[in-house]
Coordinates of C-alpha atoms in Angstrom, one line a residue:
M48 CA -1.8 -18.4 23.1
G49 CA -3.3 -14.9 22.1
E50 CA -3.7 -11.9 24.4
R51 CA -5.7 -12.3 27.6
D52 CA -7.4 -9.8 29.9
D53 CA -6.2 -8.7 33.3
P54 CA -6.8 -11.1 36.3
G55 CA -9.7 -8.8 37.7
T56 CA -11.5 -8.8 34.4
I57 CA -11.0 -12.6 34.0
G58 CA -12.4 -13.1 37.6
R59 CA -15.4 -11.1 36.9
R60 CA -16.0 -12.9 33.6
V61 CA -15.8 -16.3 35.4
Q62 CA -18.2 -15.3 38.3
R63 CA -20.6 -14.0 35.6
L64 CA -20.6 -17.2 33.6
R65 CA -20.7 -19.4 36.6
T66 CA -23.8 -17.5 38.0
E67 CA -25.6 -17.6 34.8
R68 CA -25.1 -21.4 34.6
G69 CA -26.3 -21.9 38.2
L70 CA -23.0 -23.3 39.3
T71 CA -21.5 -23.2 42.9
Q72 CA -17.7 -22.6 43.2
R73 CA -17.3 -26.2 44.4
Q74 CA -19.1 -27.5 41.2
L75 CA -16.9 -25.2 38.9
A76 CA -13.7 -26.3 40.7
E77 CA -14.0 -30.1 41.1
P78 CA -12.3 -32.3 40.5
V79 CA -9.1 -30.5 39.8
Y80 CA -9.3 -27.3 41.9
T81 CA -10.7 -26.2 45.1
P82 CA -13.6 -23.8 45.9
A83 CA -11.1 -21.5 47.7
Y84 CA -9.1 -21.1 44.5
I85 CA -12.3 -20.2 42.4
S86 CA -13.1 -17.7 45.1
T87 CA -9.6 -16.2 44.9
L88 CA -9.6 -16.2 41.1
E89 CA -13.1 -14.6 41.0
S90 CA -11.9 -11.7 43.2
G91 CA -9.0 -11.0 40.8
R92 CA -6.2 -11.9 43.3
V93 CA -4.6 -14.7 41.1
R94 CA -3.6 -14.9 37.5
P95 CA -5.0 -18.2 36.2
S96 CA -2.8 -20.6 34.2
D97 CA -3.7 -21.7 30.7
D98 CA -4.4 -25.1 32.2
A99 CA -6.8 -23.6 34.8
L100 CA -8.5 -21.5 32.1
R101 CA -9.0 -24.7 30.0
H102 CA -10.5 -26.5 32.8
L103 CA -12.9 -23.5 33.5
A104 CA -13.8 -23.1 29.9
E105 CA -14.8 -26.6 29.6
R106 CA -16.9 -26.5 32.7
L107 CA -18.6 -23.2 31.6
G108 CA -19.1 -24.4 28.1
V109 CA -17.2 -21.5 26.4
A110 CA -14.2 -21.5 24.3
F111 CA -10.7 -20.8 25.9
D112 CA -10.2 -17.5 24.0
E113 CA -13.7 -16.2 25.0
L114 CA -12.9 -16.9 28.6
A115 CA -9.3 -15.4 28.4
S116 CA -10.2 -12.3 26.2
G117 CA -13.9 -11.9 26.1
H118 CA -13.9 -12.4 22.3
S119 CA -15.9 -15.1 20.9
A120 CA -13.6 -17.2 18.6
R121 CA -16.5 -17.8 16.3
L122 CA -17.0 -13.9 16.1
V123 CA -13.3 -13.3 15.3
T124 CA -13.1 -16.1 12.6
E125 CA -16.2 -14.7 10.9
L126 CA -14.7 -11.2 11.0
R127 CA -11.6 -12.4 9.5
L128 CA -13.6 -14.3 6.8
R129 CA -15.2 -11.0 5.9
L130 CA -11.9 -9.2 5.8
T131 CA -10.7 -11.7 3.3
E132 CA -13.8 -11.0 1.2
A133 CA -13.2 -7.3 1.3
Q134 CA -9.5 -8.1 0.2
R135 CA -10.9 -9.9 -2.7
T136 CA -13.2 -7.0 -3.6
L137 CA -10.2 -4.6 -3.7
A138 CA -8.0 -6.9 -5.4
V139 CA -10.3 -7.1 -8.5
G140 CA -10.4 -3.5 -8.7
E141 CA -13.7 -2.6 -7.0
A142 CA -12.3 -0.1 -4.7
E143 CA -15.4 1.8 -3.6
A144 CA -17.3 -1.4 -2.9
A145 CA -14.3 -2.6 -0.9
A146 CA -14.3 0.7 1.1
E147 CA -17.9 0.1 2.3
Q148 CA -17.0 -3.4 3.4
Y149 CA -13.9 -2.3 5.4
A150 CA -15.7 0.6 7.0
G151 CA -18.3 -1.8 8.3
L152 CA -15.8 -4.2 9.5
L153 CA -13.9 -1.5 11.2
G154 CA -16.9 -0.5 13.2
E155 CA -17.5 -4.0 14.3
A156 CA -13.7 -4.5 15.3
E157 CA -13.7 -1.3 17.2
T158 CA -17.0 -2.3 19.0
H159 CA -15.3 -5.7 20.2
D160 CA -12.0 -4.0 20.7
L161 CA -10.0 -6.3 18.3
A162 CA -6.8 -4.4 17.6
A163 CA -5.5 -6.7 14.8
E164 CA -8.8 -6.8 12.9
Q165 CA -9.0 -3.0 13.3
A166 CA -5.5 -2.6 11.7
A167 CA -6.5 -4.9 8.8
A168 CA -9.7 -2.9 8.2
L169 CA -7.8 0.6 8.3
L170 CA -5.1 -0.8 6.0
G171 CA -7.9 -1.9 3.6
L172 CA -9.5 1.5 3.7
G173 CA -6.1 3.2 3.0
E174 CA -5.4 1.1 0.0
C175 CA -9.0 1.9 -1.3
A176 CA -8.4 5.6 -0.8
L177 CA -4.9 5.3 -2.9
E178 CA -6.8 3.5 -5.7
T179 CA -9.5 6.2 -5.8
G180 CA -7.1 9.1 -5.4
E181 CA -8.3 10.3 -1.9
L182 CA -4.9 10.8 -0.7
P183 CA -5.3 12.9 2.6
A184 CA -7.9 10.3 3.8
G185 CA -5.6 7.4 2.7
R186 CA -2.7 8.8 4.7
R187 CA -5.0 9.1 7.9
Y188 CA -6.0 5.5 7.7
F189 CA -2.5 4.4 7.4
E190 CA -1.5 6.4 10.3
R191 CA -4.2 4.9 12.4
A192 CA -3.2 1.4 11.3
E193 CA 0.4 2.2 12.3
A194 CA -1.0 3.0 15.8
C195 CA -2.9 -0.1 16.0
L196 CA 0.3 -2.1 15.2
A197 CA 2.6 0.0 17.4
G198 CA 3.7 -3.1 19.3
A199 CA 4.1 -5.3 16.3
P200 CA 7.3 -6.4 14.6
L201 CA 8.5 -4.1 11.7
P202 CA 7.5 -6.5 8.9
A203 CA 3.8 -6.4 10.1
R204 CA 3.9 -2.5 10.1
V205 CA 5.4 -2.3 6.6
P206 CA 2.2 -2.2 4.6
A207 CA 1.0 0.8 6.8
L208 CA 4.4 2.5 6.4
R209 CA 4.4 1.9 2.6
G210 CA 0.9 3.1 2.3
R211 CA 1.8 6.4 4.0
A212 CA 4.8 6.8 1.8
V213 CA 2.9 6.2 -1.5
A214 CA 0.2 8.7 -0.4
H215 CA 2.9 11.3 0.2
Y216 CA 4.4 10.5 -3.2
L217 CA 1.3 10.7 -5.0
A218 CA 0.7 14.2 -3.4
G219 CA 4.0 15.4 -4.7
E220 CA 6.1 15.0 -1.6
L221 CA 8.9 13.0 -3.2
R222 CA 11.6 13.3 -0.6
Y223 CA 9.7 12.4 2.3
A224 CA 8.3 9.5 0.6
V225 CA 11.9 8.3 -0.2
Y226 CA 12.9 8.9 3.3
L227 CA 10.1 6.7 4.7
L228 CA 10.7 4.0 2.3
E229 CA 14.5 3.9 2.5
S230 CA 14.7 4.1 6.3
T231 CA 12.3 1.1 6.7
L232 CA 14.3 -0.9 4.1
D233 CA 17.6 -0.1 5.9
E234 CA 16.0 -1.2 9.3
L235 CA 14.8 -4.4 7.9
N236 CA 17.9 -5.4 5.9
R237 CA 20.3 -4.4 8.8
G238 CA 18.3 -6.1 11.2
G239 CA 18.1 -9.3 9.4
L240 CA 14.3 -9.1 8.9
H241 CA 14.3 -10.4 5.5
D242 CA 10.4 -10.8 4.9
P243 CA 10.1 -11.1 1.1
D244 CA 6.6 -9.5 1.0
A245 CA 7.5 -6.4 3.0
L246 CA 10.8 -6.0 0.8
L247 CA 8.9 -6.4 -2.3
L248 CA 6.4 -3.8 -1.3
L249 CA 9.0 -1.3 -0.3
Y250 CA 11.4 -1.8 -3.2
A251 CA 8.5 -1.6 -5.7
S252 CA 7.1 1.6 -4.3
A253 CA 10.4 3.3 -4.2
I254 CA 10.7 3.3 -8.0
G255 CA 8.3 6.0 -8.7
P256 CA 9.9 8.5 -6.4
Y257 CA 13.3 7.7 -7.4
M258 CA 12.4 8.2 -11.1
D259 CA 10.8 11.5 -10.5
M260 CA 13.9 12.6 -8.5
G261 CA 16.1 11.6 -11.3
A262 CA 17.7 8.8 -9.3
H263 CA 17.6 6.4 -12.2
A264 CA 20.4 4.1 -11.2
R265 CA 18.7 3.5 -7.8
A266 CA 15.2 3.1 -9.4
A267 CA 16.6 0.4 -11.7
Q268 CA 18.2 -1.4 -8.8
A269 CA 15.0 -1.3 -6.7
A270 CA 13.1 -2.7 -9.8
E271 CA 15.5 -5.7 -10.1
F272 CA 15.2 -6.5 -6.3
A273 CA 11.5 -6.2 -6.5
L274 CA 11.3 -8.6 -9.5
A275 CA 13.7 -11.1 -7.9
L276 CA 11.5 -11.1 -4.7
A277 CA 8.2 -11.3 -6.7
P278 CA 6.1 -14.4 -5.4
Q279 CA 5.4 -17.1 -8.0
S280 CA 1.6 -18.2 -8.3
G281 CA -0.2 -19.8 -11.2
D282 CA -3.6 -18.5 -10.4
P283 CA -3.7 -16.8 -7.0
A284 CA -7.4 -15.7 -7.3
L285 CA -8.7 -19.1 -8.0
V286 CA -6.7 -20.5 -5.0
A287 CA -7.8 -17.9 -2.7
R288 CA -11.5 -18.3 -3.6
M289 CA -10.9 -22.1 -2.9
H290 CA -9.6 -21.2 0.8
R291 CA -12.5 -18.9 1.4
S292 CA -15.0 -21.6 0.4
V293 CA -13.3 -24.2 2.5
A294 CA -13.1 -21.7 5.5
R295 CA -16.9 -21.2 5.3
T296 CA -17.5 -24.9 5.7
L297 CA -15.1 -25.2 8.5
V298 CA -16.8 -22.4 10.4
A299 CA -20.2 -24.0 10.0
D300 CA -18.6 -27.3 11.4
G301 CA -17.1 -25.4 14.4
R302 CA -13.6 -26.1 13.2
L303 CA -12.4 -22.6 13.8
A304 CA -8.5 -23.0 14.1
E305 CA -8.5 -24.7 10.8
A306 CA -10.8 -22.1 9.2
D307 CA -8.3 -19.5 10.5
A308 CA -5.5 -21.4 8.9
S309 CA -7.5 -21.4 5.5
L310 CA -8.4 -17.8 5.9
A311 CA -4.6 -16.8 6.4
K312 CA -3.8 -18.6 3.1
A313 CA -6.5 -16.8 1.2
A314 CA -5.5 -13.5 2.7
E315 CA -1.8 -14.1 1.7
L316 CA -2.9 -14.8 -1.9
Y317 CA -5.0 -11.7 -2.0
R318 CA -2.1 -9.6 -0.9
G319 CA -0.2 -11.2 -3.9
L320 CA -3.0 -10.0 -6.2
Q321 CA -2.7 -6.5 -4.7
L322 CA 1.0 -6.6 -5.5
R323 CA -0.1 -6.5 -9.1
T324 CA 0.1 -2.8 -8.9
E325 CA 3.7 -2.9 -7.5
L326 CA 4.8 -5.3 -10.3
A327 CA 3.3 -3.2 -12.9
N328 CA 5.7 -0.4 -11.6
C329 CA 8.5 -2.8 -12.2
H330 CA 7.5 -3.3 -15.8
W331 CA 7.0 0.4 -16.2
M332 CA 10.7 0.9 -14.9
R333 CA 11.9 -1.6 -17.3
G334 CA 10.0 0.2 -20.1
Y335 CA 11.7 3.5 -19.2
V336 CA 15.2 1.7 -19.2
Y337 CA 14.5 0.5 -22.7
A338 CA 13.3 3.9 -23.9
Q339 CA 16.4 5.5 -22.5
D340 CA 18.6 2.9 -24.4
G341 CA 16.6 3.7 -27.6
Q342 CA 14.8 0.3 -27.8
L343 CA 11.4 1.9 -28.2
E344 CA 9.6 -1.3 -29.5
R345 CA 10.6 -3.1 -26.3
A346 CA 9.9 -0.1 -24.1
E347 CA 6.2 0.3 -25.8
E348 CA 5.7 -3.5 -25.0
E349 CA 6.8 -3.2 -21.3
L350 CA 4.7 0.0 -20.8
R351 CA 1.7 -1.5 -22.4
R352 CA 2.0 -4.5 -20.3
A353 CA 2.2 -2.4 -17.1
L354 CA -0.8 -0.3 -18.3
G355 CA -2.9 -3.3 -18.8
M356 CA -1.9 -4.7 -15.4
L357 CA -3.1 -1.4 -13.8
S358 CA -6.2 -0.9 -15.9
D359 CA -7.3 -4.5 -14.8
K360 CA -7.2 -3.2 -11.3
R361 CA -9.0 0.0 -12.3
A362 CA -6.2 1.9 -10.7
A363 CA -6.6 5.2 -12.5
L364 CA -4.2 7.2 -10.8
Y365 CA -1.3 4.7 -11.4
S366 CA -2.5 4.1 -14.9
S367 CA -2.3 7.7 -15.7
Q368 CA 1.5 7.8 -14.6
V369 CA 2.4 4.9 -16.9
A370 CA 0.3 6.3 -19.7
V371 CA 2.6 9.5 -19.5
E372 CA 5.7 7.3 -20.2
L373 CA 3.9 5.4 -22.9
A374 CA 3.0 8.6 -24.6
D375 CA 6.7 9.7 -24.7
V376 CA 7.6 6.5 -26.4
L377 CA 4.8 6.9 -29.0
H378 CA 6.0 10.5 -29.6
R379 CA 9.4 9.3 -30.1
R380 CA 8.2 6.6 -32.4
G381 CA 6.6 9.1 -34.7
R382 CA 3.1 8.7 -33.5
S383 CA 2.6 12.1 -31.9
D384 CA -1.3 12.3 -32.5
E385 CA -1.7 9.2 -30.6
A386 CA 0.5 10.3 -27.8
A387 CA -1.4 13.6 -27.6
A388 CA -4.7 11.9 -27.3
L389 CA -3.4 9.7 -24.6
L390 CA -2.0 12.7 -22.7
H391 CA -5.3 14.7 -22.8
D392 CA -7.1 11.7 -21.6
V393 CA -4.5 11.4 -18.7
L394 CA -5.0 14.9 -17.8
G395 CA -8.6 14.3 -17.1
H396 CA -7.5 12.0 -14.1
L397 CA -4.7 14.0 -12.5
S398 CA -4.5 17.3 -10.6
P399 CA -2.1 19.2 -8.4
E400 CA -3.2 17.2 -5.4
R401 CA -3.2 13.8 -7.3
G402 CA -0.2 13.0 -9.4
A403 CA 1.3 16.6 -9.7
V404 CA 4.7 15.3 -11.1
H405 CA 3.0 13.2 -13.9
S406 CA 0.5 15.9 -14.7
A407 CA 3.5 18.1 -15.2
A408 CA 5.2 15.4 -17.4
A409 CA 2.0 15.3 -19.5
H410 CA 2.0 19.1 -19.9
R411 CA 5.7 18.9 -20.8
L412 CA 5.2 16.4 -23.5
L413 CA 2.2 18.2 -25.0
G414 CA 4.4 21.2 -25.2
I415 CA 7.1 19.5 -27.0
I416 CA 4.5 18.0 -29.4
A417 CA 3.0 21.4 -30.0
E418 CA 6.5 23.0 -30.5
D419 CA 7.3 20.4 -33.1
A420 CA 3.9 21.3 -34.8
R421 CA 4.9 25.0 -34.7
R422 CA 2.2 25.9 -32.4
T423 CA 4.3 28.0 -30.2
E424 CA 1.6 29.7 -28.0
D425 CA 0.2 26.2 -27.1
A426 CA 3.7 24.9 -26.3
E427 CA 4.5 27.9 -24.0
E428 CA 1.2 27.5 -22.1
H429 CA 2.0 23.7 -21.6
Y430 CA 5.5 24.4 -20.2
V431 CA 4.4 27.1 -17.9
R432 CA 1.7 25.0 -16.5
A433 CA 4.1 22.1 -16.0
L434 CA 6.6 24.5 -14.4
S435 CA 4.1 25.5 -11.8
L436 CA 3.2 21.9 -10.9
L437 CA 6.8 20.9 -10.6
E438 CA 7.9 23.9 -8.4
R439 CA 4.8 22.7 -6.0
A440 CA 6.3 19.2 -6.0
G441 CA 10.0 20.0 -5.7
A442 CA 11.0 17.8 -8.5
A443 CA 14.4 19.8 -9.1
G444 CA 15.8 17.5 -11.9
D445 CA 12.6 17.9 -13.9
L446 CA 12.5 21.7 -13.2
A447 CA 15.9 22.2 -14.6
D448 CA 15.1 20.4 -17.7
L449 CA 11.7 22.2 -18.2
C450 CA 13.4 25.7 -17.7
R451 CA 15.7 24.8 -20.6
L452 CA 12.9 23.9 -22.9
L453 CA 10.9 27.1 -22.0
G454 CA 14.2 29.0 -22.3
D455 CA 14.8 27.7 -25.8
L456 CA 11.3 28.4 -26.8
L457 CA 11.5 32.0 -25.7
R458 CA 14.9 32.5 -27.4
R459 CA 13.6 31.2 -30.7
T460 CA 10.6 33.7 -30.6
G461 CA 13.0 36.6 -29.9
R462 CA 12.2 37.1 -26.0
V463 CA 15.9 37.0 -25.0
E464 CA 15.6 38.5 -21.5
A465 CA 12.7 36.1 -20.6
A466 CA 14.6 33.2 -21.9
L467 CA 17.6 34.2 -19.7
D468 CA 15.3 34.4 -16.6
A469 CA 14.1 30.8 -17.5
Y470 CA 17.7 29.5 -17.9
R471 CA 18.7 31.2 -14.5
T472 CA 15.7 29.5 -12.8
G473 CA 16.7 26.2 -14.2
L474 CA 20.4 26.6 -13.1
G475 CA 19.1 27.6 -9.6
H476 CA 17.1 24.4 -9.2
R477 CA 19.9 22.2 -10.6
T478 CA 22.4 23.5 -8.1
A479 CA 20.3 24.0 -5.1
P480 CA 22.0 22.1 -2.2
G481 CA 20.3 18.7 -1.5
T482 CA 17.7 19.0 -4.1
T483 CA 19.0 16.5 -6.7
T484 CA 21.1 14.0 -4.5
L485 CA 20.0 11.3 -2.2
G486 CA 21.9 10.0 0.9
P487 CA 23.5 6.6 1.0
A488 CA 21.6 3.8 -0.3
P489 CA 19.8 1.5 2.2
A490 CA 21.3 -1.9 3.0
Q491 CA 20.6 -4.6 0.3
P492 CA 18.7 -7.9 0.8
P493 CA 20.3 -11.3 0.5
L494 CA 19.1 -12.5 -2.9

């Protein structure tokens, strides 16, 4: 059974409902209980059993849950139905509309003190904020969702933990994001809590921070784990829509338990649709691996696939990150003009607070393209802007490489002292303790 109120609250509720219906204590008690028992119960001096509550609920003409918790079963089911509708709105990429739905649902859940529904609405608001790039607001929503779920098992708290980690990552706080993801993975795997959805979310979300920190082997391993855990579904949106429709008819017929079961299936499928962003990250990782191996055609194919998946969801911030990797492949394939156009478009969606590392990567690549075209001043300007962004994010491996590029450019233009300063800066970032290494890898899942 679900949560129930304390005996005093239940007793006052029973007394109020009995009085409203014009029943005496004897009429409410018979034929199973005594008037004395009802008197003791109404005064809050006894905790009623489930059997007693079922008897009283039947006599009072209310649902068991409503008598035990004060929550109308119909109200809760209809609230959950609207939560799945908000999930659908977000899953198809309409983040602003979904945020309006979730905000209304959060207010209702708070009014009726429904903790689980509050957490679901807060998670939805956090995901909407990630999609639209409002990172501080998203982080606050995820923190509030964690607080609502404080007593829940770890797998239930994973979406909130993962959301907070992604918000930190997108804000350029790479090491803290990795810490949150890896510590949660370690706790799940070492504790035998092998929830596939939870593990998939965490492994897929770790790929980006790993890549930006230069931990390519660990990123590749996380991608393979994520793809192995990915749920298989032919057309989850269609099936989820069917479950929502079925739930509506069941609610209308008063079959609330069956409606809840149908809504749970719909919600699971919509979560699968939201995993599309995470799976796109896996294809991005594969594209990166192919690019490093010189298989540029296959790399472009994987990156375009990832970009298409993200564009379908209108996930502008994530799309921009993958687009930078795709531009690098295009440049290496001799299509520098196409790459530069893509990068200039990307920079319109990024800022120091929203995707600092990938904004820096875009400037770095534009600098390389400008240098190849002998536009030295443009190249230097892009390198310096990238350097400023990376220093804020603490991406040490990328900083060292960028300082080398800038130093080479300065040396070729006769500014030897400035070049030496750039090289020294790069070496300092490369050798700074703890900036380019990670701790032990988290425990692995049984695949």
